[in-house]
Tab-separated table of C-alpha atoms and ligand atoms in Angstrom:
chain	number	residue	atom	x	y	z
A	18	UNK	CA	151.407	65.981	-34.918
A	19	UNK	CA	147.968	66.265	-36.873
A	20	UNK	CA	144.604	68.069	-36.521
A	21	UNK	CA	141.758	65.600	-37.179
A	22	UNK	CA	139.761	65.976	-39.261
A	23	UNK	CA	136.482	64.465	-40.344
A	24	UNK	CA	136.022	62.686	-44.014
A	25	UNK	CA	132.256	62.462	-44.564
A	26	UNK	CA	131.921	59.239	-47.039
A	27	UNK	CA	128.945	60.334	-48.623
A	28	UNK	CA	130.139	63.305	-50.287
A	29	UNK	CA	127.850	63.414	-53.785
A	30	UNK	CA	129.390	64.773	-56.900
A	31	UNK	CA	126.471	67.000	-57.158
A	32	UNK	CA	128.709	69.091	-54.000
A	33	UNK	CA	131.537	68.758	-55.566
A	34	UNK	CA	132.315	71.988	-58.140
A	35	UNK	CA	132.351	70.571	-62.045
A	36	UNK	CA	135.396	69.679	-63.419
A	37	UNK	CA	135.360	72.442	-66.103
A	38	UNK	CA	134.894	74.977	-63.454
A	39	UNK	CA	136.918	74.042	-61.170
A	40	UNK	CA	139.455	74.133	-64.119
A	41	UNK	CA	138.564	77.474	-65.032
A	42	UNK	CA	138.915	78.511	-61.208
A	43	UNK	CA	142.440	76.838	-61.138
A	44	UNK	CA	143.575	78.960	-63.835
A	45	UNK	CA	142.130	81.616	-62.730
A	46	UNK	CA	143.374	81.787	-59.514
A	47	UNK	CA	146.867	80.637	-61.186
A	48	UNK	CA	146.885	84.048	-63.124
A	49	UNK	CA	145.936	86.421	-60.349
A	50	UNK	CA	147.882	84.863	-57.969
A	51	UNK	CA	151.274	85.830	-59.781
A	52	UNK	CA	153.519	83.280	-58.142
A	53	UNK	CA	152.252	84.280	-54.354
A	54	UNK	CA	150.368	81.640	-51.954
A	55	UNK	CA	146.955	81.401	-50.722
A	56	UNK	CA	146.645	79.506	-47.777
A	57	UNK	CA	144.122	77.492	-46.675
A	58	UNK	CA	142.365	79.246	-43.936
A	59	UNK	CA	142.905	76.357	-41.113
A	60	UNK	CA	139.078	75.930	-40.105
A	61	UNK	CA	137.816	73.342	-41.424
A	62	UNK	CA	134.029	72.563	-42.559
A	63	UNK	CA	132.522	69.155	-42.119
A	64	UNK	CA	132.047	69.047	-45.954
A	65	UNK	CA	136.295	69.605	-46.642
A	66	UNK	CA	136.205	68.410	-49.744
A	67	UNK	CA	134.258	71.140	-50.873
A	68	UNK	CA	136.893	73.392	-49.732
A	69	UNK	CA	139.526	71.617	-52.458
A	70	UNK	CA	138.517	73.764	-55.199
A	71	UNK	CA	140.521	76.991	-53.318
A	72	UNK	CA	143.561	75.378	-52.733
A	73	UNK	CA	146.580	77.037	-53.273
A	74	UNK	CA	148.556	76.048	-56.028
A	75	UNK	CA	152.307	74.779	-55.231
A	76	UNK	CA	154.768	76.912	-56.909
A	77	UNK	CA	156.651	74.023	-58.372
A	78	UNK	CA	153.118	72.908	-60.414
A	79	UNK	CA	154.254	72.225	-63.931
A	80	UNK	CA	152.706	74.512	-66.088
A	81	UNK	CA	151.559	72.021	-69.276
A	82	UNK	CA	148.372	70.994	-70.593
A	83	UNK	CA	146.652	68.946	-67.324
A	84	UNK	CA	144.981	65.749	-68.896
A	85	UNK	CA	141.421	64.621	-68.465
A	86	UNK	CA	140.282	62.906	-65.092
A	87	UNK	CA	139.194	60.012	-67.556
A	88	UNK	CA	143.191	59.694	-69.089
A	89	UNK	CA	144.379	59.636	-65.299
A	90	UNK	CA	141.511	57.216	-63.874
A	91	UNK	CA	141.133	54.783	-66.825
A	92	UNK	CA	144.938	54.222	-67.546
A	93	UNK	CA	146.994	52.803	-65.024
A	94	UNK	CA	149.341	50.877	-63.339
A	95	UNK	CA	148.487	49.243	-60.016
A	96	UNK	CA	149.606	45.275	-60.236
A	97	UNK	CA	147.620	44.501	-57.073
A	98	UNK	CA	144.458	45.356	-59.171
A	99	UNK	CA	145.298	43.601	-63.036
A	100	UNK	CA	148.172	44.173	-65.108
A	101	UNK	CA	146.729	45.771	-67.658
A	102	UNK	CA	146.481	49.816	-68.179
A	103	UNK	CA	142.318	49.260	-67.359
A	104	UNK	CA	142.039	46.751	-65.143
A	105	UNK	CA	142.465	48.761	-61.948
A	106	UNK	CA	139.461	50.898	-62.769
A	107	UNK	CA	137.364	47.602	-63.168
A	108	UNK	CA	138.535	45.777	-60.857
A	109	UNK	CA	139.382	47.783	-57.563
A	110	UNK	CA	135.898	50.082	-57.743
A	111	UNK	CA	134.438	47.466	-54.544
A	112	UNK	CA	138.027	48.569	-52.994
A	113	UNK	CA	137.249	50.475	-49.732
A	114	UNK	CA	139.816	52.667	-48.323
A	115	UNK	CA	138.379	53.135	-45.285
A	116	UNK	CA	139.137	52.861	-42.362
A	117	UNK	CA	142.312	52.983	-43.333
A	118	UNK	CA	145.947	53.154	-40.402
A	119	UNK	CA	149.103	53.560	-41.129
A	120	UNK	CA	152.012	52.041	-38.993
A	121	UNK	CA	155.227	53.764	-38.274
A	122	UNK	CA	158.149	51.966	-37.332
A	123	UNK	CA	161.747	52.139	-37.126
A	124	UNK	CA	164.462	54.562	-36.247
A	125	UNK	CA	162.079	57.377	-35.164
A	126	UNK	CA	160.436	58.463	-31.554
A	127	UNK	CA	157.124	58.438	-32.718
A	128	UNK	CA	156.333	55.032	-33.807
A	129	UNK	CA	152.494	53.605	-33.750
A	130	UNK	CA	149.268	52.974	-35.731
A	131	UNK	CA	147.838	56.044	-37.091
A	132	UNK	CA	144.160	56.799	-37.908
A	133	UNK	CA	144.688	58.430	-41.769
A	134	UNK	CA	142.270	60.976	-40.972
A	135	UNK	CA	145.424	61.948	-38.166
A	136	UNK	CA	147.779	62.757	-41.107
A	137	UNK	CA	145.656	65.269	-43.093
A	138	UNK	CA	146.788	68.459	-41.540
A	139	UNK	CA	144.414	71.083	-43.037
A	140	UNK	CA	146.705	73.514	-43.446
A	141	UNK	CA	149.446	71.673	-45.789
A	142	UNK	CA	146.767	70.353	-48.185
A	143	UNK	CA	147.778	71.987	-51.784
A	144	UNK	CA	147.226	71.492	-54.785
A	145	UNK	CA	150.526	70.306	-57.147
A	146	UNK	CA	150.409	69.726	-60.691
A	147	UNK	CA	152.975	66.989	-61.465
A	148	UNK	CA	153.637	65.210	-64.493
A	149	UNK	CA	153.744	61.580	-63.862
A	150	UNK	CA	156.820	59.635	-66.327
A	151	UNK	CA	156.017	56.337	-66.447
A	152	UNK	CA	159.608	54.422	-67.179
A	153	UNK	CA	157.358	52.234	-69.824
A	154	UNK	CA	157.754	55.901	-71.684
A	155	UNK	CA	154.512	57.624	-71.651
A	156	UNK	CA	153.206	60.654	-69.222
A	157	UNK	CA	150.784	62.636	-67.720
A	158	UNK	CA	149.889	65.837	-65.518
A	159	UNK	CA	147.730	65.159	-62.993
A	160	UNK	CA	146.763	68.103	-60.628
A	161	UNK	CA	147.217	66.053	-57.333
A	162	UNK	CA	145.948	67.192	-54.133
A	163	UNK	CA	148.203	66.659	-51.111
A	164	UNK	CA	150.805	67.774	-48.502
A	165	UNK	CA	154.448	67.909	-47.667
A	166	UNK	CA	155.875	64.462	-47.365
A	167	UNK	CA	158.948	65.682	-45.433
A	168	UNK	CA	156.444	68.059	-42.842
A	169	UNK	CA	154.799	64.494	-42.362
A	170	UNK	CA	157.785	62.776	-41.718
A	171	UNK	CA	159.407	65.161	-39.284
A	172	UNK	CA	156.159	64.643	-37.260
A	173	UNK	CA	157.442	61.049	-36.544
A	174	UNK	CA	160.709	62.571	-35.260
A	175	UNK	CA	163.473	60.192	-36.793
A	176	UNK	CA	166.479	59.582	-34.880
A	177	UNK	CA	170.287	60.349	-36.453
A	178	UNK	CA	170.571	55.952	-37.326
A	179	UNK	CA	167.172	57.163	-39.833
A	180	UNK	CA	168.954	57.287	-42.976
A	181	UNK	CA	166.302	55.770	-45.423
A	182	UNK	CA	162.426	55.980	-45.535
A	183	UNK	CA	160.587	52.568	-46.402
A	184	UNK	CA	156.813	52.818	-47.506
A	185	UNK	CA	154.937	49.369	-47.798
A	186	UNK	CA	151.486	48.865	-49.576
A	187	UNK	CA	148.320	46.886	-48.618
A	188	UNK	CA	148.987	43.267	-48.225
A	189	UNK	CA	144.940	41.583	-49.087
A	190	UNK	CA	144.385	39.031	-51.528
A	191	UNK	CA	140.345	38.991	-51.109
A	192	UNK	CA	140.288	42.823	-52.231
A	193	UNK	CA	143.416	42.859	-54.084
A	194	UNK	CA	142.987	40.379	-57.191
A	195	UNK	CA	145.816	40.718	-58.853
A	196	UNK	CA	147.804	39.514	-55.697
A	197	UNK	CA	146.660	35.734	-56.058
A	198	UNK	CA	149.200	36.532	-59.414
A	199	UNK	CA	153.531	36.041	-58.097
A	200	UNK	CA	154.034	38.452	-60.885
A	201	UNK	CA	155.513	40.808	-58.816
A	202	UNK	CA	156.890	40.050	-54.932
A	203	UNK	CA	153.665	41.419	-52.818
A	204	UNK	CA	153.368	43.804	-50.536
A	205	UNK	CA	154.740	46.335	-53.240
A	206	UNK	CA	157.374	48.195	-51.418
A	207	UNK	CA	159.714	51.415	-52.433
A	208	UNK	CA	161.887	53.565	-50.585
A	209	UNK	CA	163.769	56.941	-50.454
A	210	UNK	CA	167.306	58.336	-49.026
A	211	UNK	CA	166.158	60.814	-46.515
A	212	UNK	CA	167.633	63.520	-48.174
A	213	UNK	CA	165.155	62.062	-50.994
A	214	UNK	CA	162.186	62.381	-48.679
A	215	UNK	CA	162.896	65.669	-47.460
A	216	UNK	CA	163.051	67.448	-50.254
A	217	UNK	CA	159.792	70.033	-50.439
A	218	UNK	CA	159.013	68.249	-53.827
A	219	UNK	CA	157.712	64.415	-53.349
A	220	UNK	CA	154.298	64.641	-51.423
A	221	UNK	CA	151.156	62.656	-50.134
A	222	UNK	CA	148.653	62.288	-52.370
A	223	UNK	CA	145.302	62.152	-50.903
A	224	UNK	CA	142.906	63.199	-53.924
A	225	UNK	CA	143.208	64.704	-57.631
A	226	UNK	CA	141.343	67.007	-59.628
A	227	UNK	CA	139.688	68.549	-56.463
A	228	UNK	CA	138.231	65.039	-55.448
A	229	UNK	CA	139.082	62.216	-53.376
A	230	UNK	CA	142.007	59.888	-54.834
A	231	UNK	CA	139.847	57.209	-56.345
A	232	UNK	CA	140.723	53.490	-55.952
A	233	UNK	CA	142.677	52.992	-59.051
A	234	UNK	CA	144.927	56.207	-57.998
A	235	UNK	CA	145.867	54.447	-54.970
A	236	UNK	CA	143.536	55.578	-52.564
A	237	UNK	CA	143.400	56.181	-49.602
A	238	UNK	CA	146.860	57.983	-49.829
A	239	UNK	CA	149.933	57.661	-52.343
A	240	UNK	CA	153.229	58.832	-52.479
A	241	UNK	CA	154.261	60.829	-55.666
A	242	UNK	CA	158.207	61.958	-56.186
A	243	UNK	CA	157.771	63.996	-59.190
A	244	UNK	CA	161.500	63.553	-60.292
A	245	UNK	CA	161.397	60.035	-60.307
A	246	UNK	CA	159.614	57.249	-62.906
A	247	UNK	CA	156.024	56.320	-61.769
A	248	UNK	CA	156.682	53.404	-60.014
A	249	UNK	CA	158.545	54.924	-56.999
A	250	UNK	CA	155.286	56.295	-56.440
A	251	UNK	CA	153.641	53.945	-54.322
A	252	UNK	CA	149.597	53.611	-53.713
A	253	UNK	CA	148.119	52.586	-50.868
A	254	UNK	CA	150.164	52.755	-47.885
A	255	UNK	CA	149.608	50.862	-45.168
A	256	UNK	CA	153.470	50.978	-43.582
A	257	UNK	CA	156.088	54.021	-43.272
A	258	UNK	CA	159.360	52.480	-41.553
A	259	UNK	CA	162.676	54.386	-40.970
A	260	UNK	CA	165.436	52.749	-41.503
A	261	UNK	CA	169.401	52.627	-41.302
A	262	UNK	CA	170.522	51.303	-44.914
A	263	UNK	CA	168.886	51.050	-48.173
A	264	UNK	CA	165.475	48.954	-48.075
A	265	UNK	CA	165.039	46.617	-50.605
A	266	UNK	CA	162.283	47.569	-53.767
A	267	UNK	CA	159.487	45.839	-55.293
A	268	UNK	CA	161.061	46.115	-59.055
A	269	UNK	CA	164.480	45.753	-57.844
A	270	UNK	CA	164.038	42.524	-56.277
A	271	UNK	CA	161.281	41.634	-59.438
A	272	UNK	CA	164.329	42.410	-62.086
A	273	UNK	CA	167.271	44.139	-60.462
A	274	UNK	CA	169.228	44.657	-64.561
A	275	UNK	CA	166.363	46.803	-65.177
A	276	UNK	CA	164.805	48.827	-62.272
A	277	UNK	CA	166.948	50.634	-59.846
A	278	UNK	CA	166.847	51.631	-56.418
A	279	UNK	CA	166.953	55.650	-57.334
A	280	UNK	CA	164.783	55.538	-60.741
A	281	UNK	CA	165.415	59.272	-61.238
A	282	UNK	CA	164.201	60.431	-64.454
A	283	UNK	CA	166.844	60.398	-66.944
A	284	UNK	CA	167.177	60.907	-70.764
A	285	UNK	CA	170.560	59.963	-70.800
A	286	UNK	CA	170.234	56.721	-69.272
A	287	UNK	CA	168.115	53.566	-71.397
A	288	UNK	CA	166.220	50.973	-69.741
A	289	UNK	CA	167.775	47.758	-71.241
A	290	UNK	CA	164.548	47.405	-73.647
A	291	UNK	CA	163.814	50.732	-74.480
A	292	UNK	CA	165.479	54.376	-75.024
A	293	UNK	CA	164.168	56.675	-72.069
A	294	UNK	CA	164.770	59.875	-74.401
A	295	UNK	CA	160.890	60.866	-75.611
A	296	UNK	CA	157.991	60.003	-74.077
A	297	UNK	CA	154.332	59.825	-75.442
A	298	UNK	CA	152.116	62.152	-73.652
A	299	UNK	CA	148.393	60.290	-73.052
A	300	UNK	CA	145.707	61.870	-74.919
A	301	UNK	CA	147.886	63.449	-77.365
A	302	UNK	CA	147.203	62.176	-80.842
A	303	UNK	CA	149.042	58.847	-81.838
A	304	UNK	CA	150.804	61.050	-84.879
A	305	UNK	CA	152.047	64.161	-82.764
A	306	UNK	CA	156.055	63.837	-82.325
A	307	UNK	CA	156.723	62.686	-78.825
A	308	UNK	CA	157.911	64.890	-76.134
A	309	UNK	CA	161.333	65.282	-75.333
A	310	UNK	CA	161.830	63.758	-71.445
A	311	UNK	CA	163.631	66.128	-69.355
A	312	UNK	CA	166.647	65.557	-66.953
A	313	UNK	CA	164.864	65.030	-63.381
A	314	UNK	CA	161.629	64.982	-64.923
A	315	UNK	CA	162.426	69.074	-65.329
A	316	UNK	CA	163.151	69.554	-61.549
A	317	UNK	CA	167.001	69.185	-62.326
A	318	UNK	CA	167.620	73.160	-60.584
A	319	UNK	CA	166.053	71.467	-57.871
A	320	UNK	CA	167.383	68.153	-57.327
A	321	UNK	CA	169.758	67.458	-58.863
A	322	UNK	CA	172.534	68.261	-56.165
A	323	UNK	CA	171.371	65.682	-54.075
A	324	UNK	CA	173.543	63.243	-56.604
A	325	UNK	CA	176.775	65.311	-56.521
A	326	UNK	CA	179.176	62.864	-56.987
A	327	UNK	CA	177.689	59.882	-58.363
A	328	UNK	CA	177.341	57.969	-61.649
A	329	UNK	CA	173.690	57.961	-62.181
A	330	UNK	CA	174.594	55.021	-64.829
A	331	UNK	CA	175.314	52.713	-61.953
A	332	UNK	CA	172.798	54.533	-59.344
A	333	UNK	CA	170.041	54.008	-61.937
B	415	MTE	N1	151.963	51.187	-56.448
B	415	MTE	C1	151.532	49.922	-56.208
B	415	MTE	N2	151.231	49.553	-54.959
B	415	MTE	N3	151.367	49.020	-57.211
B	415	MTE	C2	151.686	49.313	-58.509
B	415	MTE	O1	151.549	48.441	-59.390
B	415	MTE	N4	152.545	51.014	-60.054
B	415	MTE	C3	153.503	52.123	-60.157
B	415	MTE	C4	153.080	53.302	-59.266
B	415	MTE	N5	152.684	52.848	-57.956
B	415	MTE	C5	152.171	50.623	-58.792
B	415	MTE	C6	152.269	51.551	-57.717
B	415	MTE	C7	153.689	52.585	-61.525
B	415	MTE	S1	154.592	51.553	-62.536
B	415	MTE	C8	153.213	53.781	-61.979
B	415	MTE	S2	153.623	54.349	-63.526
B	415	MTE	C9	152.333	54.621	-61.153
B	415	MTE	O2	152.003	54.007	-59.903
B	415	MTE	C10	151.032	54.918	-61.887
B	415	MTE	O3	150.217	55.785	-61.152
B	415	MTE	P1	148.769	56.193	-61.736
B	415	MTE	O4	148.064	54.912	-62.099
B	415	MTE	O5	148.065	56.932	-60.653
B	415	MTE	O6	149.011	57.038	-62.956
């Protein structure tokens, strides 16, 4: 299903373009481009990551302020690391995400270990700028660089009983501190209908802001599903399984009154301790009115007729 190709680990920042350009670049190529796609060209240098400066730019990028790469790498959520907002970046910067397989199981032909390097296929890297709703009530856009989660998942060829994608996360106490902690049920897992999953919008997450996904992003590889609160957006996967009825969730099975199976974004629906109708945007100033959250995290035209039918009060 995949070309291989080669990730150098010594790539030094001094090769990689500076932030500020790169920016500048982005929105350049953002103007000029007028909606249309570049592609990626296919051929593929030994240095790639050079290359992630060019990418295309998905048309469903959200067009608001990006934050800084020191909002998205120094506040986060990643339990297996500390449960505070910094302790990831401490704590998982020893983390190596390499080498790094992925195993595919379930109700598909094409089950096996894979080699990560397998699953980046040059020519769906992009880059998508997604804002990130955290259901604690804050956000972020992050320009994420990554590829088509439902191309990847055709690759495996699931079978008609594959109703349901299941992604697991690394299991490993010695690098994974915070997993010595029960305070949530380890490995972290999350799942997706398959309609879910093959929608063009959720993707693989491989790097950000033109770079490699560092640690406390959930490197090597991350799923993001841009309609949904952050926590359906698992780091680190080690497992993909397919699966014939709904898998069970981390934060379902940690506190099933508050955290659903579907977590779409939703202003009209509270969390049991707080109202999920503004949201603070990180880096803003602590006096600037907070944002209005939008249905489906603003993707509503796009999604939102995968739930024809259903009370999104009870499918919360
Ligand atoms: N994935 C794992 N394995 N462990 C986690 O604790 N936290 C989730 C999600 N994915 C989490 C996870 C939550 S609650 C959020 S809001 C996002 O990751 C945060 O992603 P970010 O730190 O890259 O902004």
């Amino acid at each position: 299903m995949a070309v291989m190709i080669k990730v150098t680990d010594t790539i030094k920042s001094s090769e990689i373009t500076p932030k500020d350009v790169y920016l500048n670049r982005r929105k350049f190529m953002q103007q000029t481009m007028a909606g249309s796609l570049l592609f990626a060209s296919g051929a593929w240098l030994p240095a790639w990551a050079k290359q992630w400066p060019d990418l295309s730019v998905s048309t469903y990028s959200s067009h608001d302020k990006i934050n800084s790469f020191k909002d998205i790498t120094s506040y986060n959520n990643f339990y297996e690391f500390g449960t505070s907002k910094q302790d990831p970046a401490r704590q998982a910067k020893s983390f190596n995400p390499r080498p790094w397989s992925i195993r595919v199981s379930g109700e598909c032909d094409k089950t096996g270990d894979y080699d990560i390097d397998d699953f980046l296929k040059p020519v769906g890297l992009q880059e998508y700028i997604y804002r990130l709703r955290c259901v604690e009530g804050w956000s972020m856009v992050i320009p994420w660089v990554g590829f088509s989660l439902a191309e990847m998942l055709k690759g495996f060829q699931p079978n008609s009983k594959a109703k349901y994608v299941e992604f697991t996360t690394l299991l490993d106490k010695s690098h994974m501190p915070g997993q010595k902690r029960r305070v949530l049920h380890w490995p972290y897992v999350e799942g997706l209908r398959m309609d879910e999953a093959l929608h063009p919008l959720p993707i693989m997450a491989v790097g950000l802001y033109g770079e490699l996904l560092p640690n406390q992003n959930g490197a090597p590889i991350r799923l993001i599903v841009p309609w949904k609160y952050g926590f359906k957006s698992i780091k680190s996967i080690v497992k993909i399984r397919f699966t014939e009825t709904q898998p069970e969730t981390t934060w379902h099975m940690t506190n099933p009154r508050e955290y659903g199976f579907y977590a779409n974004v939703n202003p009209h629906v509270d969390h049991p301790r707080w109202s999920q109708k503004k949201e603070r945007v990180i880096g803003e100033s602590f006096w600037k009115p907070k944002r209005a959250t939008q249905m489906f995290n603003g993707y509503a035209e796009q999604v939102a007729h995968l739930y024809t039918g259903m009370d999104l009060k009870k499918y919360f």
